[in-house]
Coordinates of C-alpha atoms and ligand atoms in Angstrom, one line a residue:
X287 CA 98.9 111.7 100.9
X288 CA 101.2 114.7 100.3
X289 CA 103.8 115.4 102.9
X290 CA 104.7 119.0 103.5
X291 CA 108.1 119.6 105.1
X292 CA 108.0 122.7 107.2
X293 CA 111.1 124.9 107.1
X294 CA 109.4 127.6 109.3
X295 CA 107.4 129.5 106.7
X296 CA 104.4 131.6 108.0
X297 CA 102.6 130.0 105.0
X298 CA 103.2 126.3 105.6
X299 CA 99.6 125.6 106.8
X300 CA 98.3 127.6 103.9
X301 CA 100.0 125.0 101.6
X302 CA 98.3 122.2 103.5
X303 CA 95.1 124.0 103.4
X304 CA 95.2 124.5 99.6
X305 CA 95.8 120.8 99.3
X306 CA 92.7 120.1 101.6
X307 CA 90.7 122.4 99.4
X308 CA 91.5 120.1 96.5
X309 CA 90.3 117.2 98.7
X310 CA 93.7 115.6 99.0
X311 CA 95.0 114.5 102.4
X312 CA 98.2 116.1 103.6
X313 CA 100.5 115.9 106.6
X314 CA 103.1 118.4 107.7
X315 CA 106.3 117.3 109.2
X316 CA 109.2 119.4 110.6
X317 CA 112.5 119.8 108.7
X318 CA 114.1 118.4 111.9
X319 CA 112.2 115.1 111.7
X320 CA 114.0 112.0 110.4
X321 CA 112.0 111.8 107.2
X322 CA 111.1 108.1 107.7
X323 CA 107.5 109.1 107.1
X324 CA 108.5 109.6 103.5
X325 CA 109.0 105.9 103.0
X326 CA 105.2 105.4 103.6
X327 CA 103.8 103.8 100.5
X328 CA 100.9 106.3 100.6
X329 CA 103.1 109.3 100.0
X330 CA 102.3 110.6 96.6
X331 CA 104.4 113.8 96.7
X332 CA 106.6 116.0 98.8
X333 CA 106.4 119.8 99.2
X334 CA 109.3 121.8 100.7
X335 CA 108.0 124.9 102.3
X336 CA 109.5 128.4 102.5
X337 CA 111.3 129.5 105.6
X338 CA 113.0 132.5 107.3
X339 CA 116.5 130.9 107.0
X340 CA 119.1 131.0 104.3
X341 CA 120.8 127.9 102.7
X342 CA 124.0 129.5 104.1
X343 CA 122.8 129.4 107.7
X344 CA 122.1 125.7 108.1
X345 CA 124.0 122.8 106.5
X346 CA 121.8 121.4 103.8
X347 CA 123.3 117.9 103.6
X348 CA 120.7 116.5 106.0
X349 CA 118.1 117.3 103.4
X350 CA 119.8 115.5 100.5
X351 CA 117.8 112.4 101.5
X352 CA 114.5 114.0 100.7
X353 CA 115.4 114.2 97.1
X354 CA 116.7 110.7 96.9
X355 CA 113.2 109.1 97.3
X356 CA 112.4 109.8 93.7
X357 CA 109.0 111.2 94.6
X358 CA 107.5 114.2 92.8
X359 CA 108.8 117.2 94.9
X360 CA 107.8 120.8 94.8
X361 CA 110.1 123.3 96.5
X362 CA 108.6 126.7 97.3
X363 CA 110.9 129.8 98.0
X364 CA 113.5 128.5 100.5
X365 CA 112.4 124.9 99.4
X366 CA 113.5 125.7 95.8
X367 CA 116.8 127.3 96.9
X368 CA 117.5 124.3 99.1
X369 CA 117.0 121.9 96.2
X370 CA 119.0 124.1 93.8
X371 CA 121.9 124.0 96.1
X372 CA 121.7 120.3 96.8
X373 CA 121.4 119.4 93.1
X374 CA 124.5 121.5 92.2
X375 CA 123.1 124.9 91.3
X376 CA 124.0 128.2 92.9
X377 CA 122.1 130.4 95.4
X378 CA 123.0 134.1 95.8
X379 CA 122.8 135.5 99.3
X380 CA 121.3 139.0 98.8
X381 CA 121.1 141.8 101.3
X382 CA 117.8 143.2 100.0
X383 CA 114.5 141.4 100.1
X384 CA 112.0 141.1 97.3
X385 CA 108.6 141.4 98.7
X386 CA 105.1 141.7 97.1
X387 CA 103.6 141.4 93.7
X388 CA 105.7 140.5 90.6
X389 CA 104.8 139.4 87.0
X390 CA 105.7 135.9 86.1
X391 CA 106.4 134.9 82.5
X392 CA 106.2 131.1 82.3
X393 CA 107.6 128.7 79.8
X394 CA 105.7 125.5 78.7
X395 CA 105.7 123.0 81.5
X396 CA 103.2 120.5 83.0
X397 CA 103.3 122.5 86.3
X398 CA 101.9 125.5 84.4
X399 CA 99.1 123.8 82.5
X400 CA 96.2 126.3 82.1
X401 CA 98.3 129.1 83.5
X402 CA 98.5 132.1 81.1
X403 CA 102.0 133.1 79.8
X404 CA 101.9 136.2 82.0
X405 CA 100.4 136.3 85.5
X406 CA 100.7 137.9 88.9
X407 CA 102.6 136.1 91.6
X408 CA 103.5 136.9 95.3
X409 CA 107.2 137.1 96.2
X410 CA 108.7 137.2 99.6
X411 CA 112.4 136.3 99.6
X412 CA 116.0 137.3 100.4
X413 CA 118.2 134.7 98.7
X414 CA 117.9 134.0 94.9
X415 CA 118.8 131.0 92.7
X416 CA 121.4 132.4 90.2
X417 CA 122.3 129.1 88.5
X418 CA 120.1 126.1 88.1
X419 CA 121.5 122.6 88.7
X420 CA 123.0 120.7 85.7
X421 CA 120.3 119.4 83.4
X422 CA 117.6 121.6 84.9
X423 CA 115.4 123.9 82.9
X424 CA 114.3 127.4 83.8
X425 CA 110.5 127.5 83.4
X426 CA 109.6 130.9 84.8
X427 CA 111.0 134.4 85.2
X428 CA 110.0 137.8 86.6
X429 CA 111.4 141.3 85.9
X430 CA 113.8 141.0 88.8
X431 CA 114.2 137.3 89.2
X432 CA 115.4 135.5 86.0
X433 CA 115.1 132.1 87.8
X434 CA 111.6 132.3 89.3
X435 CA 110.9 128.6 88.6
X436 CA 112.9 125.6 87.4
X437 CA 112.3 121.9 86.6
X438 CA 114.9 119.1 87.2
X439 CA 113.7 115.5 86.8
X440 CA 111.1 114.8 89.6
X441 CA 111.8 118.3 91.2
X442 CA 109.9 121.5 90.5
X443 CA 110.9 124.7 92.1
X444 CA 109.0 128.0 92.5
X445 CA 110.6 131.2 94.0
X446 CA 107.1 132.7 94.5
X447 CA 104.3 131.5 96.7
X448 CA 101.5 129.6 94.9
X449 CA 99.7 129.0 98.2
X450 CA 99.0 132.7 98.8
X451 CA 95.8 134.1 97.3
X452 CA 97.6 137.1 95.7
X453 CA 99.3 134.6 93.3
X454 CA 96.6 134.7 90.6
X455 CA 97.0 131.1 89.3
X456 CA 98.4 129.7 92.5
X457 CA 95.6 127.2 93.1
X458 CA 95.9 126.1 89.4
X459 CA 99.6 125.4 89.9
X460 CA 98.9 123.4 93.1
X461 CA 96.2 121.5 91.2
X462 CA 98.6 120.7 88.4
X463 CA 101.2 119.5 90.8
X464 CA 98.8 117.3 92.7
X465 CA 96.8 115.7 89.9
X466 CA 99.0 116.0 86.8
X467 CA 102.4 115.4 88.4
X468 CA 101.7 113.4 91.7
X469 CA 98.5 111.7 90.4
X470 CA 97.1 112.2 93.9
X471 CA 93.6 110.9 94.8
X472 CA 90.7 113.0 96.2
X473 CA 89.9 111.2 99.5
X474 CA 89.8 114.0 102.0
X475 CA 86.9 115.9 103.5
X476 CA 85.9 118.1 106.5
X477 CA 83.6 115.2 107.6
X478 CA 86.6 113.0 107.7
X479 CA 88.4 115.5 109.8
X480 CA 85.6 115.7 112.4
X481 CA 85.5 111.9 112.6
X482 CA 89.2 111.6 113.0
X483 CA 89.2 114.3 115.7
X484 CA 86.4 112.6 117.6
X485 CA 88.3 109.3 117.5
X486 CA 91.5 110.9 118.5
X487 CA 89.9 112.7 121.5
X488 CA 88.2 109.5 122.6
X489 CA 91.5 107.5 122.4
X490 CA 93.4 110.3 124.2
X491 CA 91.0 110.9 127.0
X492 CA 89.6 107.4 127.7
X493 CA 87.5 107.6 130.8
X494 CA 89.0 110.8 132.1
X495 CA 87.2 114.1 132.0
X496 CA 88.0 117.4 130.3
X497 CA 87.3 121.1 130.8
X498 CA 86.4 123.1 127.7
X499 CA 87.4 126.7 127.6
X500 CA 84.4 128.5 126.0
X501 CA 84.6 132.1 124.8
X502 CA 81.3 132.3 123.0
X503 CA 83.0 132.5 119.6
X504 CA 82.8 130.0 116.8
X505 CA 86.2 128.4 117.5
X506 CA 85.7 127.3 121.0
X507 CA 82.0 126.4 120.3
X508 CA 83.1 124.1 117.4
X509 CA 85.9 122.6 119.5
X510 CA 83.4 122.0 122.3
X511 CA 80.9 120.4 119.9
X512 CA 83.5 118.0 118.5
X513 CA 84.8 117.2 122.0
X514 CA 81.2 116.6 123.3
X515 CA 80.7 114.1 120.5
X516 CA 83.7 112.2 121.7
X517 CA 83.1 112.6 125.5
X518 CA 79.5 113.3 126.2
X519 CA 78.9 114.3 129.8
X520 CA 82.6 114.0 130.6
X521 CA 83.1 117.4 129.1
X522 CA 82.6 120.5 131.3
X523 CA 82.3 123.9 129.6
X524 CA 83.7 126.9 131.4
X525 CA 83.2 130.5 130.5
X526 CA 85.5 133.0 132.2
X527 CA 84.5 136.7 132.5
X528 CA 88.0 138.2 132.5
X529 CA 86.9 141.8 132.8
X530 CA 88.1 142.7 129.3
X531 CA 85.0 141.6 127.5
X532 CA 82.9 144.0 125.3
X533 CA 79.7 145.6 126.6
X534 CA 77.0 143.0 127.6
X535 CA 79.2 140.3 126.1
X536 CA 78.8 137.9 129.0
X537 CA 75.0 138.0 128.9
X538 CA 74.9 137.6 125.1
X539 CA 77.2 134.6 125.2
X540 CA 75.1 132.9 127.9
X541 CA 72.0 133.4 125.9
X542 CA 73.6 132.1 122.7
X543 CA 75.0 129.0 124.3
X544 CA 72.1 128.1 126.4
X545 CA 70.9 125.3 124.2
X546 CA 74.3 124.1 123.0
X547 CA 76.5 123.4 126.0
X548 CA 76.2 123.3 129.8
X549 CA 78.3 126.1 131.1
X550 CA 79.9 127.0 134.3
X551 CA 80.5 130.8 134.5
X552 CA 83.5 132.1 136.5
X553 CA 83.5 135.8 137.4
X554 CA 87.2 136.6 137.4
X555 CA 87.0 140.3 136.5
X556 CA 88.8 141.6 139.6
X557 CA 91.5 139.0 139.4
X558 CA 92.4 139.8 135.8
X559 CA 92.2 143.6 136.2
X560 CA 94.5 143.5 139.2
X561 CA 97.1 141.4 137.4
X562 CA 96.9 143.7 134.4
X563 CA 97.3 146.9 136.4
X564 CA 100.1 149.1 135.0
X565 CA 101.1 146.5 132.4
X566 CA 101.9 148.2 129.1
X567 CA 103.7 145.6 127.1
X568 CA 101.4 143.6 124.8
X569 CA 103.4 140.4 125.1
X570 CA 103.2 140.6 128.9
X571 CA 99.5 141.2 128.8
X572 CA 99.0 138.1 126.7
X573 CA 101.2 136.0 129.0
X574 CA 99.3 137.2 132.1
X575 CA 96.0 136.5 130.5
X576 CA 97.1 133.1 129.3
X577 CA 98.4 132.2 132.8
X578 CA 95.3 133.4 134.6
X579 CA 93.0 131.5 132.2
X580 CA 94.9 128.3 132.9
X581 CA 95.0 128.8 136.7
X582 CA 91.3 129.3 136.7
X583 CA 90.7 126.2 134.5
X584 CA 92.9 124.2 136.8
X585 CA 90.9 125.4 139.9
X586 CA 87.7 124.5 138.1
X587 CA 89.2 121.1 137.3
X588 CA 89.9 120.5 140.9
X589 CA 86.2 120.9 141.7
X590 CA 85.3 117.8 139.8
X591 CA 87.0 114.3 139.8
X592 CA 89.3 113.0 137.1
X593 CA 89.6 116.1 135.0
X594 CA 92.9 115.8 133.2
X595 CA 92.5 117.7 130.0
X596 CA 91.7 121.2 128.7
X597 CA 90.0 121.5 125.3
X598 CA 90.7 124.8 123.5
X599 CA 89.5 126.2 120.1
X600 CA 93.0 127.3 119.1
X601 CA 93.4 128.0 115.3
X602 CA 96.4 127.7 113.1
X603 CA 97.2 131.5 112.8
X604 CA 97.5 131.7 116.6
X605 CA 99.9 128.8 116.5
X606 CA 102.1 130.1 113.7
X607 CA 102.2 133.7 114.9
X608 CA 103.3 132.4 118.3
X609 CA 106.2 130.6 116.7
X610 CA 104.8 127.2 117.7
X611 CA 104.3 125.8 114.3
X612 CA 105.8 122.5 113.2
X613 CA 109.0 124.0 111.8
X614 CA 111.3 126.8 113.0
X615 CA 109.1 129.9 112.4
X616 CA 109.6 133.4 113.9
X617 CA 107.4 134.7 116.8
X618 CA 105.1 137.5 115.5
X619 CA 103.0 137.7 118.6
X620 CA 102.5 135.2 121.4
X621 CA 98.7 134.5 121.2
X622 CA 97.4 134.1 124.7
X623 CA 96.2 130.6 124.3
X624 CA 99.5 129.3 122.7
X625 CA 102.6 131.4 123.4
X626 CA 101.0 132.9 126.5
X627 CA 100.5 129.5 128.3
X628 CA 102.5 128.8 131.5
X629 CA 105.4 126.5 131.2
X630 CA 104.1 124.1 133.9
X631 CA 100.5 123.0 133.6
X632 CA 98.5 120.4 135.4
X633 CA 96.0 120.0 132.5
X634 CA 97.0 118.5 129.2
X635 CA 95.8 120.5 126.1
X636 CA 93.6 119.2 123.4
X637 CA 93.2 121.4 120.3
X638 CA 91.1 119.8 117.6
X639 CA 91.3 122.9 115.3
X640 CA 95.0 123.6 115.8
X641 CA 95.8 123.0 112.1
X642 CA 92.8 124.9 110.6
X643 CA 91.9 128.4 109.5
X644 CA 88.8 130.3 110.5
X645 CA 86.9 129.8 107.3
X646 CA 87.5 126.1 107.4
X647 CA 86.1 126.1 111.0
X648 CA 83.0 127.9 109.6
X649 CA 82.6 125.0 107.1
X650 CA 82.8 122.5 110.0
X651 CA 80.3 124.6 112.0
X652 CA 77.8 124.3 109.1
X653 CA 78.4 120.6 108.9
X654 CA 77.8 120.3 112.7
X655 CA 74.6 122.4 112.2
X656 CA 75.5 125.1 114.7
X657 CA 73.2 128.2 114.5
X658 CA 74.0 130.9 112.0
X659 CA 74.6 133.4 114.7
X660 CA 77.8 131.5 115.5
X661 CA 78.9 131.0 112.0
X662 CA 78.6 134.7 111.3
X663 CA 80.1 135.9 114.5
X664 CA 83.2 138.0 114.0
X665 CA 86.5 136.9 115.6
X666 CA 87.3 138.5 118.9
X667 CA 90.8 137.9 120.5
X668 CA 91.0 135.9 123.7
X669 CA 92.9 138.8 125.5
X670 CA 89.9 140.9 124.5
X671 CA 90.0 144.6 125.1
X672 CA 93.3 144.3 126.9
X673 CA 95.0 144.3 123.5
X674 CA 92.8 147.0 122.1
X675 CA 93.8 149.4 124.8
X676 CA 97.3 150.3 123.8
X677 CA 99.3 150.9 127.0
X678 CA 97.9 150.4 130.5
X679 CA 94.4 148.9 131.0
X680 CA 92.2 150.4 133.8
X681 CA 88.5 150.6 134.5
X682 CA 88.3 154.2 133.1
X683 CA 89.9 153.3 129.8
X684 CA 87.9 150.1 129.6
X685 CA 84.7 152.1 130.0
X686 CA 85.7 154.5 127.2
X687 CA 86.6 151.7 124.8
X688 CA 83.4 149.7 125.5
X689 CA 81.2 152.7 124.8
X690 CA 83.1 153.6 121.6
X691 CA 83.1 150.0 120.4
X692 CA 79.3 149.7 121.1
X693 CA 78.7 152.8 119.0
X694 CA 80.8 151.5 116.1
X695 CA 79.1 148.2 116.1
X696 CA 75.6 149.7 116.3
X697 CA 76.4 151.7 113.2
X698 CA 78.3 148.9 111.5
X699 CA 75.3 146.6 111.5
X700 CA 73.7 149.1 109.0
X701 CA 76.6 148.7 106.5
X702 CA 75.6 146.9 103.3
X703 CA 78.7 144.6 103.3
X704 CA 78.8 144.1 107.1
X705 CA 78.7 140.3 106.6
X706 CA 81.8 140.4 104.3
X707 CA 83.9 142.4 106.9
X708 CA 86.2 140.1 108.9
X709 CA 86.5 142.4 111.9
X710 CA 85.5 146.0 112.7
X711 CA 86.4 147.5 116.1
X712 CA 87.9 150.4 117.9
X713 CA 91.3 150.8 119.6
X714 CA 92.1 153.2 122.4
X715 CA 95.5 154.8 121.8
X716 CA 97.9 155.8 124.6
X717 CA 97.8 159.4 123.4
X718 CA 96.4 162.6 124.7
X719 CA 95.2 165.2 122.1
X720 CA 94.0 168.8 122.4
X721 CA 90.5 169.6 121.4
X722 CA 88.0 172.3 121.8
X723 CA 84.4 171.6 123.0
X724 CA 81.9 174.3 124.0
X725 CA 84.6 176.9 123.8
X726 CA 86.7 175.0 126.3
X727 CA 90.1 173.4 125.8
X728 CA 90.1 169.6 126.2
X729 CA 93.0 167.2 126.5
X730 CA 91.5 163.8 126.0
X731 CA 92.1 160.3 124.5
X732 CA 92.3 159.3 120.8
X733 CA 90.4 156.3 119.5
X734 CA 91.1 154.5 116.2
X735 CA 88.6 152.7 114.0
X736 CA 89.9 149.5 112.4
X737 CA 88.0 147.4 109.8
X738 CA 89.5 144.7 107.7
X739 CA 88.6 142.1 105.0
X740 CA 90.4 138.8 105.4
X741 CA 89.9 135.1 104.4
X742 CA 91.8 133.6 107.3
X743 CA 93.4 136.3 109.5
X744 CA 96.8 135.6 107.9
X745 CA 96.6 138.6 105.5
X746 CA 94.1 141.4 105.5
X747 CA 93.1 144.5 103.6
X748 CA 91.6 147.6 105.2
X749 CA 87.9 148.3 104.4
X750 CA 87.2 151.5 102.5
X751 CA 84.4 152.5 104.9
X752 CA 82.1 155.2 103.4
X753 CA 82.9 158.7 104.5
X754 CA 79.4 159.4 105.7
X755 CA 79.6 156.3 107.9
X756 CA 83.0 157.4 109.4
X757 CA 81.7 160.9 109.9
X758 CA 78.6 159.5 111.8
X759 CA 80.6 157.2 114.0
X760 CA 83.3 159.8 114.8
X761 CA 80.7 162.4 115.8
X762 CA 78.8 159.9 117.9
X763 CA 82.0 158.7 119.7
X764 CA 83.3 162.2 120.5
X765 CA 79.8 163.4 121.6
X766 CA 78.8 160.4 123.6
X767 CA 82.0 159.0 125.1
X768 CA 83.4 161.1 127.9
X769 CA 87.2 161.2 127.7
X770 CA 87.6 160.8 123.9
X771 CA 88.0 163.9 121.8
X772 CA 89.5 162.6 118.5
X773 CA 88.9 159.6 116.2
X774 CA 91.3 158.4 113.5
X775 CA 90.9 155.7 110.9
X776 CA 93.5 153.0 110.3
X777 CA 94.3 152.4 106.6
X778 CA 97.0 149.7 106.9
X779 CA 96.9 146.2 105.6
X780 CA 98.4 143.0 107.0
X781 CA 101.2 142.7 106.2
X782 CA 102.9 145.0 107.1
X783 CA 100.6 145.7 110.1
X784 CA 98.7 143.1 112.0
X785 CA 95.0 143.2 112.4
X786 CA 95.0 144.0 116.1
X787 CA 97.3 146.9 117.2
X788 CA 99.0 144.9 119.9
Ligands
XMP25 P1 96.7 139.7 114.2 O1 96.5 140.9 115.1 O2 97.7 138.7 114.6 O3 95.3 138.9 114.3 O4 96.8 140.1 112.8 C1 94.9 137.7 113.6 C2 93.6 137.3 114.2 O5 93.8 136.7 115.5 C3 93.1 137.4 116.5 N1 94.1 137.6 117.6 C4 94.1 136.7 118.7 N2 93.2 135.8 119.1 N3 94.4 135.4 121.1 C5 93.4 135.1 120.2 O6 92.6 134.3 120.6 C6 95.3 136.4 120.8 O7 96.3 136.6 121.6 C7 95.1 137.1 119.6 N4 95.8 138.1 119.0 C8 95.1 138.4 117.8 C9 92.8 138.8 115.9 O8 91.6 139.3 116.5 C10 92.6 138.4 114.4 O9 91.3 137.9 114.2

């Protein structure tokens, strides 16, 4: 296996995921662990992730040990700076960040086998290595970073991120590291992951029972299917109507899931809407929703005997953006099912997909033979329309957003590349705008259209929707939805924006 040491990068799981794609088993440990795992004879290599910190913020002495194992080690971004400093090089603390695409010129090195002399790489760093350690060799440079890669004995360092898709030959570099440098073996597969999770759940739960939070989306359905394999009838599926679902969503979910899992439905619309009344802050909304969900699941658990666990379909992007990854990452937004959970909970959480990305879950869904309607379903956030109504949520604004969203989706189904779009939805803005309708002045709400392509929700590009389509949707929304008199189109990617507005 390859051990990835997490220093808090937003991309650590992407590293693990690229390794999985190459069928090699990997484990992530935190930089605050004691590194005894590295003595395991199965460790074939170590990767040091990036991170938000600087080598000047935290003493680096603790990490000296990592390099003493003599294992092939790849340092990425902060990981490279850390090793440079430990091995006797020099890191310059810069005030400005380098962020985005750069052109790498590489020198000949085993790590760059089959990588052209010039290629595009993705940079995201503040500090820079300005002098390599004694005996090290610079093996790559960009226009602004003369030391973009170096090699010193069993250590290889990259200032750019090979794990990010924008790095043209990133996967080739990881492939070279795994198979040419570490001589790793291809023993990992999605089937193995499912088997391991089934065993893990069985061992954890024993004869107790679990509630499974079902939203109707692919994540919770896959999590439920895996848990059901482990627990059979001891798993109880619960679907909560939280009042912030899309039009007809409850009925559609019930219909879709009828043959897959036995469901209890809880109508909690009034309860959620009363808790959300006058709440404008997005982080507060997520926390309220996370809390209410848990309280409802706990109440459902009390209705049956021996229910001690809650199974959730949490994915990795929810975990990392909530700042609950393995290492010390920043909080981007507290996803309702991770950062939004109450501190004290009666039920223990089981999350079989916690380390995976959406497209990996789709692969598992195919393996589990779930219907295509699930595999192709677009992601919908747990806090639902509450985070798509910027500002206060109330029945009137919910009605407007539901109608606008329904119109957009009806039209979107006609788009040629509908299947390739990751998400397409409307957002209601906390703005009034002047309009003129039938010779009368109006002062109504503004709605935004958002559509993005993405592989995994971590990065996203906005969809260049055809003008004729935008025109049709905007006209329909303004004509058919009472209370909206203006439609705008969001043309921002992630980063710097996020996919949802809140
Ligand atoms: P962002 O907005 O962070 O979204 O770029 C990335 C993906 O996550 C979904 N999302 C959420 N899902 N609870 C969820 O279950 C949440 O609180 C949440 N916030 C965002 C979003 O729809 C996108 O697919």
